[in-house]
Amino acid sequence: MKRLLTLLSLLLAGCSLGLNTAKVTMPESYIYSTEQTRNPELQSRWWLIFEDERLDSIITFALEHNRDLQVAASRIVQAHYNIAATRSSLLPSLGVTLQTEGQRTPPLSEQGEFLLGQGVSWNTALIGALRHTSRQARAEYLSTEWAYRALRLTLTHEVATAYFTLIESQQLLLLARRTLSLRLQAQALTDSLTRYGFASGLDREQARSLVSEA
């Protein structure tokens, strides 16, 4: 019985052990965040961080001549005009009328009367609907603006990716040409050694195989 109680106490003691909660310290800012990256101009022209004038000129040209981006920009202007139009509908309308009445008594006299009237109208029944239309117009404006930003970011990303892919391909091509040049020199040396009996035919074929791979 004592052994059973002892075993139970040990099991309970083992179950009472708790796991330590991991403490994670969250950084106050992004690890690569600097005063330069927080610059608004750099955020809109993020590729300037590479300090590549050629890349800057290529992306600038793409932004100025991309038709899809121009269409998106025109939609922002149109949405802005829609906001102005809906806001003007909330204002009271002012009207001025001019009315003339007269008679002519020939041959010497004329009698006339001019009536100038003005009026201010404001249809209060439409205020709620017009405000809803105004909110809708503003939402459409924000939607077109963010669509423009997304398209601009996608365009600059694709241009930069293609640019760096081209640079990488050029470097790989340069490396392949250098490798081919070295292997041609090695093949010529191996052929010479084989001719004078300092290398075997297998060495010559291996050198030629390396040239073919390059």
Coordinates of N, CA and C in Angstrom, one line a residue:
M1 N 0.8 -1.2 0.0 CA 0.0 0.0 0.0 C 0.9 1.3 0.0
K2 N 1.9 1.2 0.8 CA 2.8 2.3 0.9 C 3.5 2.6 -0.5
R3 N 3.9 1.4 -1.1 CA 4.5 1.6 -2.4 C 3.5 2.2 -3.4
L4 N 2.3 1.8 -3.3 CA 1.3 2.3 -4.3 C 1.1 3.8 -4.0
L5 N 1.1 4.3 -2.7 CA 0.9 5.7 -2.5 C 2.2 6.5 -2.9
T6 N 3.3 5.8 -2.7 CA 4.6 6.5 -3.2 C 4.6 6.7 -4.7
L7 N 4.1 5.6 -5.4 CA 4.1 5.7 -6.9 C 3.1 6.7 -7.3
L8 N 1.9 6.8 -6.7 CA 1.0 7.8 -7.1 C 1.5 9.2 -6.8
S9 N 2.2 9.4 -5.7 CA 2.7 10.7 -5.4 C 3.8 11.2 -6.4
L10 N 4.6 10.2 -6.9 CA 5.6 10.5 -7.9 C 4.9 10.9 -9.2
L11 N 3.8 10.1 -9.5 CA 3.1 10.4 -10.8 C 2.5 11.8 -10.7
L12 N 1.9 12.1 -9.6 CA 1.3 13.4 -9.4 C 2.3 14.6 -9.5
A13 N 3.4 14.3 -8.9 CA 4.5 15.3 -8.9 C 5.0 15.5 -10.3
G14 N 5.1 14.4 -11.1 CA 5.5 14.5 -12.5 C 4.5 15.3 -13.3
C15 N 3.2 15.1 -13.1 CA 2.2 15.8 -13.8 C 2.1 17.2 -13.5
S16 N 2.6 17.6 -12.3 CA 2.5 19.0 -11.9 C 3.5 19.9 -12.5
L17 N 4.5 19.2 -13.2 CA 5.6 20.0 -13.9 C 5.0 20.7 -15.1
G18 N 5.1 22.0 -15.1 CA 4.6 22.8 -16.3 C 5.7 23.2 -17.2
L19 N 5.3 23.5 -18.4 CA 6.2 23.9 -19.5 C 6.4 25.4 -19.3
N20 N 7.7 25.8 -19.5 CA 8.0 27.3 -19.5 C 7.4 28.0 -20.7
T21 N 6.8 29.1 -20.5 CA 6.2 29.8 -21.6 C 7.3 30.6 -22.3
A22 N 7.4 30.4 -23.6 CA 8.5 31.1 -24.4 C 8.2 32.6 -24.4
K23 N 9.2 33.4 -24.2 CA 9.1 34.8 -24.2 C 9.7 35.3 -25.6
V24 N 8.9 36.0 -26.3 CA 9.3 36.5 -27.6 C 9.3 38.0 -27.6
T25 N 10.4 38.6 -27.9 CA 10.5 40.1 -27.9 C 10.3 40.5 -29.3
M26 N 9.3 41.3 -29.5 CA 8.9 41.8 -30.8 C 9.8 43.1 -31.1
P27 N 10.4 43.2 -32.2 CA 11.2 44.4 -32.6 C 10.3 45.6 -32.8
E28 N 10.8 46.7 -32.5 CA 10.0 47.9 -32.6 C 9.9 48.4 -34.1
S29 N 10.8 47.9 -34.9 CA 10.8 48.3 -36.3 C 11.3 47.2 -37.2
Y30 N 11.1 47.2 -38.4 CA 11.6 46.2 -39.4 C 13.1 46.2 -39.3
I31 N 13.7 45.0 -39.5 CA 15.1 44.8 -39.3 C 15.9 45.6 -40.3
Y32 N 15.3 45.8 -41.5 CA 16.0 46.5 -42.6 C 15.4 48.0 -42.7
S33 N 14.6 48.4 -41.7 CA 14.0 49.7 -41.8 C 15.0 50.7 -41.4
T34 N 15.2 51.7 -42.2 CA 16.1 52.8 -42.0 C 15.4 54.1 -42.3
E35 N 16.0 55.2 -42.0 CA 15.5 56.5 -42.4 C 15.3 56.6 -43.9
Q36 N 16.2 56.0 -44.6 CA 16.1 56.0 -46.1 C 14.9 55.2 -46.6
T37 N 14.7 54.1 -46.1 CA 13.6 53.3 -46.5 C 12.2 53.8 -46.1
R38 N 12.2 54.6 -45.0 CA 10.9 55.3 -44.6 C 10.7 56.6 -45.4
N39 N 11.6 56.9 -46.3 CA 11.4 58.1 -47.1 C 10.2 57.9 -48.0
P40 N 9.2 58.9 -48.0 CA 8.0 58.7 -48.9 C 8.4 58.6 -50.4
E41 N 9.4 59.3 -50.8 CA 9.9 59.3 -52.2 C 10.4 57.9 -52.5
L42 N 11.2 57.3 -51.6 CA 11.7 56.0 -51.8 C 10.7 54.9 -51.8
Q43 N 9.6 55.1 -51.0 CA 8.6 54.2 -50.9 C 7.8 54.1 -52.3
S44 N 7.6 55.2 -52.9 CA 7.0 55.2 -54.2 C 7.9 54.9 -55.3
R45 N 9.2 55.0 -55.1 CA 10.2 54.6 -56.1 C 11.2 53.7 -55.4
W46 N 10.8 52.6 -55.1 CA 11.5 51.6 -54.2 C 12.8 51.2 -54.9
W47 N 12.8 51.2 -56.3 CA 14.0 50.6 -57.0 C 15.2 51.5 -56.8
L48 N 15.0 52.7 -56.3 CA 16.2 53.6 -56.1 C 17.2 53.1 -55.1
I49 N 16.7 52.2 -54.3 CA 17.6 51.6 -53.3 C 18.8 50.9 -53.9
F50 N 18.6 50.4 -55.2 CA 19.7 49.7 -55.8 C 20.8 50.6 -56.4
E51 N 20.4 51.9 -56.5 CA 21.3 53.0 -57.0 C 21.9 52.6 -58.3
D52 N 20.9 52.2 -59.2 CA 21.3 51.8 -60.6 C 20.6 52.8 -61.5
E53 N 21.3 53.7 -62.2 CA 20.8 54.7 -63.0 C 20.1 54.1 -64.2
R54 N 20.7 53.0 -64.7 CA 20.1 52.4 -65.9 C 18.7 51.8 -65.6
L55 N 18.6 51.1 -64.4 CA 17.3 50.6 -64.0 C 16.3 51.7 -63.8
D56 N 16.8 52.8 -63.2 CA 15.9 53.9 -62.9 C 15.3 54.5 -64.2
S57 N 16.2 54.6 -65.3 CA 15.7 55.2 -66.5 C 14.7 54.2 -67.2
I58 N 15.0 52.9 -67.1 CA 14.1 51.9 -67.8 C 12.7 51.9 -67.1
I59 N 12.7 51.9 -65.8 CA 11.4 51.9 -65.1 C 10.7 53.2 -65.3
T60 N 11.4 54.3 -65.3 CA 10.7 55.6 -65.6 C 10.1 55.6 -67.0
F61 N 10.8 55.0 -68.0 CA 10.3 54.9 -69.3 C 9.0 54.1 -69.4
A62 N 9.1 52.9 -68.6 CA 7.9 52.0 -68.6 C 6.7 52.7 -68.0
L63 N 6.9 53.5 -66.9 CA 5.8 54.1 -66.2 C 5.2 55.2 -67.1
E64 N 6.0 55.9 -67.9 CA 5.5 56.9 -68.8 C 4.8 56.4 -70.0
H65 N 5.1 55.2 -70.5 CA 4.6 54.7 -71.8 C 3.7 53.5 -71.6
N66 N 3.4 53.0 -70.4 CA 2.5 51.9 -70.3 C 1.1 52.3 -70.4
R67 N 0.4 51.7 -71.4 CA -1.0 52.2 -71.6 C -2.0 51.8 -70.5
D68 N -1.8 50.6 -70.0 CA -2.7 50.2 -68.9 C -2.6 51.1 -67.7
L69 N -1.4 51.6 -67.4 CA -1.2 52.5 -66.3 C -1.8 53.8 -66.6
Q70 N -1.7 54.3 -67.9 CA -2.4 55.5 -68.3 C -3.9 55.4 -68.1
V71 N -4.4 54.3 -68.5 CA -5.9 54.1 -68.4 C -6.3 54.1 -66.9
A72 N -5.5 53.5 -66.0 CA -5.8 53.5 -64.6 C -5.7 54.9 -64.0
A73 N -4.7 55.7 -64.5 CA -4.6 57.1 -64.0 C -5.8 57.9 -64.5
S74 N -6.3 57.7 -65.7 CA -7.5 58.4 -66.2 C -8.7 58.1 -65.4
R75 N -8.8 56.8 -64.9 CA -9.9 56.4 -64.1 C -9.9 57.2 -62.7
I76 N -8.7 57.4 -62.2 CA -8.6 58.2 -61.0 C -9.2 59.6 -61.2
V77 N -8.8 60.2 -62.3 CA -9.2 61.6 -62.6 C -10.8 61.6 -62.7
Q78 N -11.3 60.6 -63.5 CA -12.7 60.5 -63.6 C -13.5 60.3 -62.3
A79 N -12.9 59.5 -61.4 CA -13.5 59.3 -60.1 C -13.5 60.6 -59.3
H80 N -12.4 61.3 -59.4 CA -12.3 62.6 -58.7 C -13.4 63.6 -59.2
Y81 N -13.6 63.6 -60.5 CA -14.7 64.5 -61.0 C -16.1 64.0 -60.5
N82 N -16.2 62.7 -60.4 CA -17.5 62.2 -59.9 C -17.8 62.7 -58.5
I83 N -16.7 62.7 -57.6 CA -16.9 63.2 -56.3 C -17.3 64.6 -56.3
A84 N -16.6 65.4 -57.1 CA -17.0 66.9 -57.1 C -18.4 67.1 -57.6
A85 N -18.9 66.2 -58.6 CA -20.2 66.4 -59.1 C -21.2 66.0 -58.0
T86 N -21.0 64.9 -57.3 CA -22.0 64.5 -56.3 C -22.0 65.5 -55.1
R87 N -20.8 66.1 -54.8 CA -20.8 67.1 -53.7 C -21.6 68.3 -54.1
S88 N -21.5 68.7 -55.3 CA -22.2 69.9 -55.8 C -23.7 69.7 -55.7
S89 N -24.2 68.4 -55.8 CA -25.6 68.1 -55.8 C -26.2 68.3 -54.4
L90 N -25.3 68.3 -53.3 CA -25.7 68.6 -52.0 C -26.0 70.0 -51.7
L91 N -25.5 70.9 -52.5 CA -25.6 72.4 -52.3 C -27.0 72.9 -52.8
P92 N -27.5 73.9 -52.2 CA -28.8 74.5 -52.7 C -28.5 75.1 -54.1
S93 N -29.6 75.1 -54.9 CA -29.5 75.7 -56.3 C -30.1 77.1 -56.3
L94 N -29.5 78.0 -56.9 CA -29.9 79.4 -57.0 C -30.3 79.7 -58.5
G95 N -31.5 80.2 -58.6 CA -32.0 80.5 -60.0 C -32.4 81.9 -60.1
V96 N -32.2 82.6 -61.2 CA -32.6 83.9 -61.5 C -33.4 84.0 -62.8
T97 N -34.6 84.6 -62.7 CA -35.4 84.7 -63.9 C -35.6 86.2 -64.2
L98 N -35.8 86.5 -65.5 CA -36.0 87.9 -66.0 C -37.3 87.8 -66.9
Q99 N -38.3 88.6 -66.5 CA -39.5 88.7 -67.3 C -39.9 90.1 -67.6
T100 N -40.3 90.3 -68.8 CA -40.7 91.6 -69.3 C -42.1 91.6 -69.8
E101 N -42.8 92.7 -69.5 CA -44.1 93.0 -69.9 C -44.2 94.4 -70.4
G102 N -44.9 94.7 -71.5 CA -45.0 96.0 -72.0 C -46.0 96.1 -73.1
Q103 N -46.3 97.4 -73.4 CA -47.1 97.7 -74.6 C -46.7 98.9 -75.3
R104 N -47.0 99.0 -76.5 CA -46.5 100.1 -77.3 C -47.7 100.9 -77.8
T105 N -47.7 102.2 -77.6 CA -48.8 103.0 -78.1 C -48.2 103.9 -79.2
P106 N -48.6 103.5 -80.4 CA -48.0 104.2 -81.6 C -48.6 105.6 -81.6
P107 N -47.9 106.6 -82.2 CA -46.6 106.3 -82.7 C -45.5 106.8 -81.8
L108 N -45.8 107.4 -80.6 CA -44.8 108.1 -79.9 C -44.4 107.5 -78.6
S109 N -45.1 106.7 -78.0 CA -44.9 106.3 -76.6 C -44.8 104.8 -76.4
E110 N -44.0 104.4 -75.5 CA -43.9 102.9 -75.1 C -44.0 102.8 -73.6
Q111 N -44.7 101.8 -73.2 CA -44.8 101.5 -71.7 C -44.4 100.1 -71.5
G112 N -43.5 99.9 -70.5 CA -43.1 98.5 -70.2 C -42.8 98.3 -68.7
E113 N -42.7 97.0 -68.4 CA -42.4 96.6 -67.0 C -41.5 95.4 -67.0
F114 N -40.4 95.5 -66.2 CA -39.4 94.5 -66.1 C -39.5 93.9 -64.7
L115 N -39.6 92.5 -64.7 CA -39.7 91.8 -63.4 C -38.5 90.9 -63.2
L116 N -37.7 91.1 -62.2 CA -36.5 90.3 -61.9 C -36.8 89.5 -60.7
G117 N -36.7 88.2 -60.8 CA -37.0 87.3 -59.7 C -35.8 86.3 -59.5
Q118 N -35.7 85.9 -58.2 CA -34.7 85.0 -57.9 C -35.3 84.0 -56.9
G119 N -34.7 82.8 -56.9 CA -35.2 81.7 -56.0 C -34.1 80.8 -55.6
V120 N -34.2 80.3 -54.4 CA -33.3 79.3 -53.9 C -34.1 78.0 -53.6
S121 N -33.6 76.9 -54.1 CA -34.3 75.6 -53.9 C -33.3 74.6 -53.4
W122 N -33.9 73.7 -52.5 CA -33.0 72.7 -51.9 C -34.0 71.6 -51.5
N123 N -33.8 70.5 -52.3 CA -34.7 69.3 -52.1 C -34.2 68.5 -51.0
T124 N -34.8 68.7 -49.8 CA -34.3 68.0 -48.6 C -34.6 66.5 -48.7
A125 N -35.5 66.1 -49.5 CA -35.9 64.7 -49.6 C -34.8 63.8 -50.2
L126 N -33.9 64.5 -51.0 CA -32.9 63.8 -51.7 C -31.5 63.8 -51.0
I127 N -31.5 64.5 -49.8 CA -30.2 64.7 -49.1 C -29.6 63.3 -48.8
G128 N -30.4 62.5 -48.2 CA -29.9 61.2 -47.8 C -29.4 60.4 -49.0
A129 N -30.1 60.4 -50.1 CA -29.7 59.6 -51.2 C -28.4 60.2 -51.8
L130 N -28.4 61.5 -51.8 CA -27.2 62.2 -52.4 C -25.9 61.9 -51.5
R131 N -26.1 61.9 -50.2 CA -25.0 61.6 -49.4 C -24.5 60.2 -49.6
H132 N -25.4 59.2 -49.8 CA -25.1 57.9 -50.1 C -24.3 57.8 -51.4
T133 N -24.8 58.6 -52.4 CA -24.1 58.6 -53.7 C -22.7 59.2 -53.5
S134 N -22.6 60.2 -52.6 CA -21.2 60.8 -52.4 C -20.3 59.8 -51.8
R135 N -20.8 59.0 -50.8 CA -19.9 58.0 -50.2 C -19.5 56.9 -51.2
Q136 N -20.5 56.6 -52.1 CA -20.2 55.6 -53.1 C -19.1 56.1 -54.1
A137 N -19.2 57.4 -54.4 CA -18.2 58.0 -55.3 C -16.9 58.0 -54.7
R138 N -16.8 58.4 -53.4 CA -15.5 58.4 -52.7 C -14.9 57.0 -52.7
A139 N -15.8 56.0 -52.4 CA -15.3 54.6 -52.4 C -14.7 54.2 -53.7
E140 N -15.4 54.6 -54.8 CA -15.0 54.2 -56.1 C -13.6 54.9 -56.4
Y141 N -13.5 56.2 -55.9 CA -12.2 56.9 -56.1 C -11.1 56.2 -55.4
L142 N -11.3 55.8 -54.2 CA -10.3 55.1 -53.4 C -9.9 53.7 -54.1
S143 N -11.0 53.1 -54.6 CA -10.8 51.8 -55.3 C -9.9 52.0 -56.6
T144 N -10.2 53.0 -57.3 CA -9.4 53.3 -58.5 C -8.0 53.7 -58.2
E145 N -7.8 54.4 -57.1 CA -6.5 54.8 -56.7 C -5.6 53.6 -56.3
W146 N -6.2 52.7 -55.5 CA -5.5 51.6 -55.0 C -5.2 50.6 -56.2
A147 N -6.1 50.6 -57.1 CA -5.9 49.7 -58.3 C -4.7 50.3 -59.1
Y148 N -4.6 51.6 -59.2 CA -3.5 52.2 -59.9 C -2.2 51.9 -59.2
R149 N -2.2 52.0 -57.9 CA -1.0 51.7 -57.1 C -0.6 50.3 -57.3
A150 N -1.5 49.3 -57.3 CA -1.2 47.9 -57.4 C -0.7 47.7 -58.8
L151 N -1.3 48.3 -59.8 CA -0.8 48.1 -61.2 C 0.6 48.7 -61.3
R152 N 0.9 49.8 -60.7 CA 2.2 50.5 -60.8 C 3.2 49.6 -60.1
L153 N 2.9 49.1 -58.9 CA 3.8 48.2 -58.2 C 4.1 46.9 -59.0
T154 N 3.1 46.4 -59.6 CA 3.3 45.2 -60.4 C 4.2 45.5 -61.6
L155 N 3.9 46.6 -62.3 CA 4.7 46.9 -63.5 C 6.2 47.2 -63.1
T156 N 6.5 47.9 -62.0 CA 7.8 48.2 -61.6 C 8.5 46.9 -61.2
H157 N 7.8 46.0 -60.5 CA 8.3 44.7 -60.1 C 8.7 43.9 -61.3
E158 N 7.9 43.8 -62.3 CA 8.1 43.0 -63.5 C 9.3 43.5 -64.3
V159 N 9.4 44.9 -64.4 CA 10.5 45.5 -65.1 C 11.8 45.2 -64.4
A160 N 11.8 45.4 -63.1 CA 13.0 45.2 -62.3 C 13.5 43.7 -62.4
T161 N 12.5 42.8 -62.3 CA 12.8 41.4 -62.3 C 13.4 41.0 -63.7
A162 N 12.8 41.5 -64.8 CA 13.4 41.3 -66.1 C 14.8 41.9 -66.2
Y163 N 15.0 43.1 -65.6 CA 16.3 43.7 -65.7 C 17.4 42.9 -65.0
F164 N 17.1 42.5 -63.8 CA 18.1 41.7 -63.1 C 18.3 40.3 -63.7
T165 N 17.2 39.7 -64.3 CA 17.3 38.4 -65.0 C 18.2 38.6 -66.2
L166 N 18.1 39.7 -66.9 CA 19.0 40.0 -68.0 C 20.4 40.1 -67.6
I167 N 20.7 40.8 -66.5 CA 22.0 40.9 -66.0 C 22.6 39.6 -65.6
E168 N 21.8 38.8 -64.9 CA 22.2 37.5 -64.5 C 22.6 36.6 -65.7
S169 N 21.7 36.7 -66.8 CA 22.0 35.9 -68.0 C 23.3 36.3 -68.7
Q170 N 23.5 37.6 -68.7 CA 24.7 38.1 -69.3 C 25.9 37.7 -68.5
Q171 N 25.9 37.7 -67.2 CA 27.0 37.2 -66.4 C 27.2 35.7 -66.6
L172 N 26.2 34.9 -66.7 CA 26.3 33.5 -67.0 C 26.9 33.2 -68.3
L173 N 26.4 34.0 -69.3 CA 27.0 33.9 -70.7 C 28.5 34.2 -70.7
L174 N 28.9 35.3 -70.0 CA 30.3 35.6 -69.9 C 31.1 34.5 -69.2
L175 N 30.5 33.9 -68.2 CA 31.2 32.9 -67.5 C 31.3 31.6 -68.4
A176 N 30.3 31.3 -69.2 CA 30.3 30.2 -70.1 C 31.4 30.4 -71.2
R177 N 31.5 31.6 -71.7 CA 32.5 31.9 -72.7 C 33.9 31.7 -72.1
R178 N 34.1 32.2 -70.9 CA 35.4 32.1 -70.3 C 35.7 30.6 -70.0
T179 N 34.7 29.8 -69.6 CA 35.0 28.4 -69.4 C 35.3 27.7 -70.7
L180 N 34.6 28.1 -71.8 CA 34.9 27.5 -73.0 C 36.3 27.8 -73.5
S181 N 36.8 29.0 -73.3 CA 38.1 29.4 -73.7 C 39.2 28.6 -72.9
L182 N 39.0 28.5 -71.6 CA 39.9 27.7 -70.8 C 39.9 26.2 -71.2
R183 N 38.8 25.7 -71.5 CA 38.8 24.2 -71.9 C 39.3 24.0 -73.3
L184 N 39.2 25.0 -74.2 CA 39.9 24.9 -75.5 C 41.4 24.9 -75.3
Q185 N 41.8 25.7 -74.4 CA 43.3 25.8 -74.1 C 43.7 24.4 -73.5
A186 N 42.9 23.9 -72.6 CA 43.3 22.6 -72.0 C 43.3 21.5 -73.1
Q187 N 42.3 21.5 -74.0 CA 42.2 20.5 -75.0 C 43.5 20.6 -76.0
A188 N 43.9 21.8 -76.3 CA 45.0 22.0 -77.1 C 46.3 21.4 -76.4
L189 N 46.4 21.7 -75.2 CA 47.5 21.2 -74.4 C 47.5 19.7 -74.3
T190 N 46.3 19.1 -74.1 CA 46.2 17.6 -74.0 C 46.5 17.0 -75.4
D191 N 46.1 17.6 -76.5 CA 46.4 17.1 -77.8 C 47.9 17.1 -78.0
S192 N 48.5 18.1 -77.6 CA 50.0 18.2 -77.7 C 50.7 17.1 -76.9
L193 N 50.2 16.9 -75.7 CA 50.8 15.9 -74.8 C 50.6 14.5 -75.3
T194 N 49.4 14.3 -75.9 CA 49.1 13.0 -76.5 C 50.0 12.7 -77.7
R195 N 50.2 13.8 -78.5 CA 51.0 13.6 -79.7 C 52.4 13.2 -79.4
Y196 N 53.0 13.7 -78.3 CA 54.3 13.3 -77.9 C 54.4 12.2 -76.8
G197 N 53.2 11.6 -76.6 CA 53.2 10.4 -75.7 C 53.2 10.7 -74.2
F198 N 52.9 12.0 -73.9 CA 52.8 12.3 -72.4 C 51.4 12.2 -71.9
A199 N 50.4 11.9 -72.7 CA 49.0 11.7 -72.3 C 48.4 10.6 -73.2
S200 N 47.4 10.0 -72.6 CA 46.7 8.9 -73.3 C 45.6 9.4 -74.2
G201 N 45.1 8.5 -75.0 CA 43.9 8.9 -75.8 C 42.7 9.1 -74.9
L202 N 42.6 8.5 -73.8 CA 41.5 8.8 -72.9 C 41.5 10.2 -72.4
D203 N 42.7 10.7 -72.1 CA 42.8 12.1 -71.6 C 42.4 13.0 -72.7
R204 N 42.7 12.7 -73.9 CA 42.3 13.6 -75.0 C 40.8 13.6 -75.2
E205 N 40.2 12.4 -75.1 CA 38.7 12.4 -75.3 C 38.0 13.1 -74.1
Q206 N 38.6 13.0 -72.9 CA 37.9 13.7 -71.8 C 38.0 15.2 -72.0
A207 N 39.2 15.7 -72.5 CA 39.3 17.1 -72.8 C 38.3 17.6 -73.8
R208 N 38.1 16.8 -74.9 CA 37.2 17.1 -75.9 C 35.7 17.1 -75.4
S209 N 35.5 16.2 -74.5 CA 34.1 16.1 -73.9 C 33.8 17.3 -73.1
L210 N 34.8 17.8 -72.3 CA 34.6 19.0 -71.5 C 34.4 20.2 -72.4
V211 N 35.0 20.3 -73.6 CA 34.8 21.4 -74.5 C 33.4 21.3 -75.1
S212 N 32.9 20.1 -75.4 CA 31.5 20.0 -75.9 C 30.5 20.4 -74.9
E213 N 30.8 20.1 -73.6 CA 29.8 20.5 -72.5 C 29.8 22.0 -72.4
A214 N 31.0 22.6 -72.5 CA 31.0 24.1 -72.4 C 30.3 24.7 -73.6

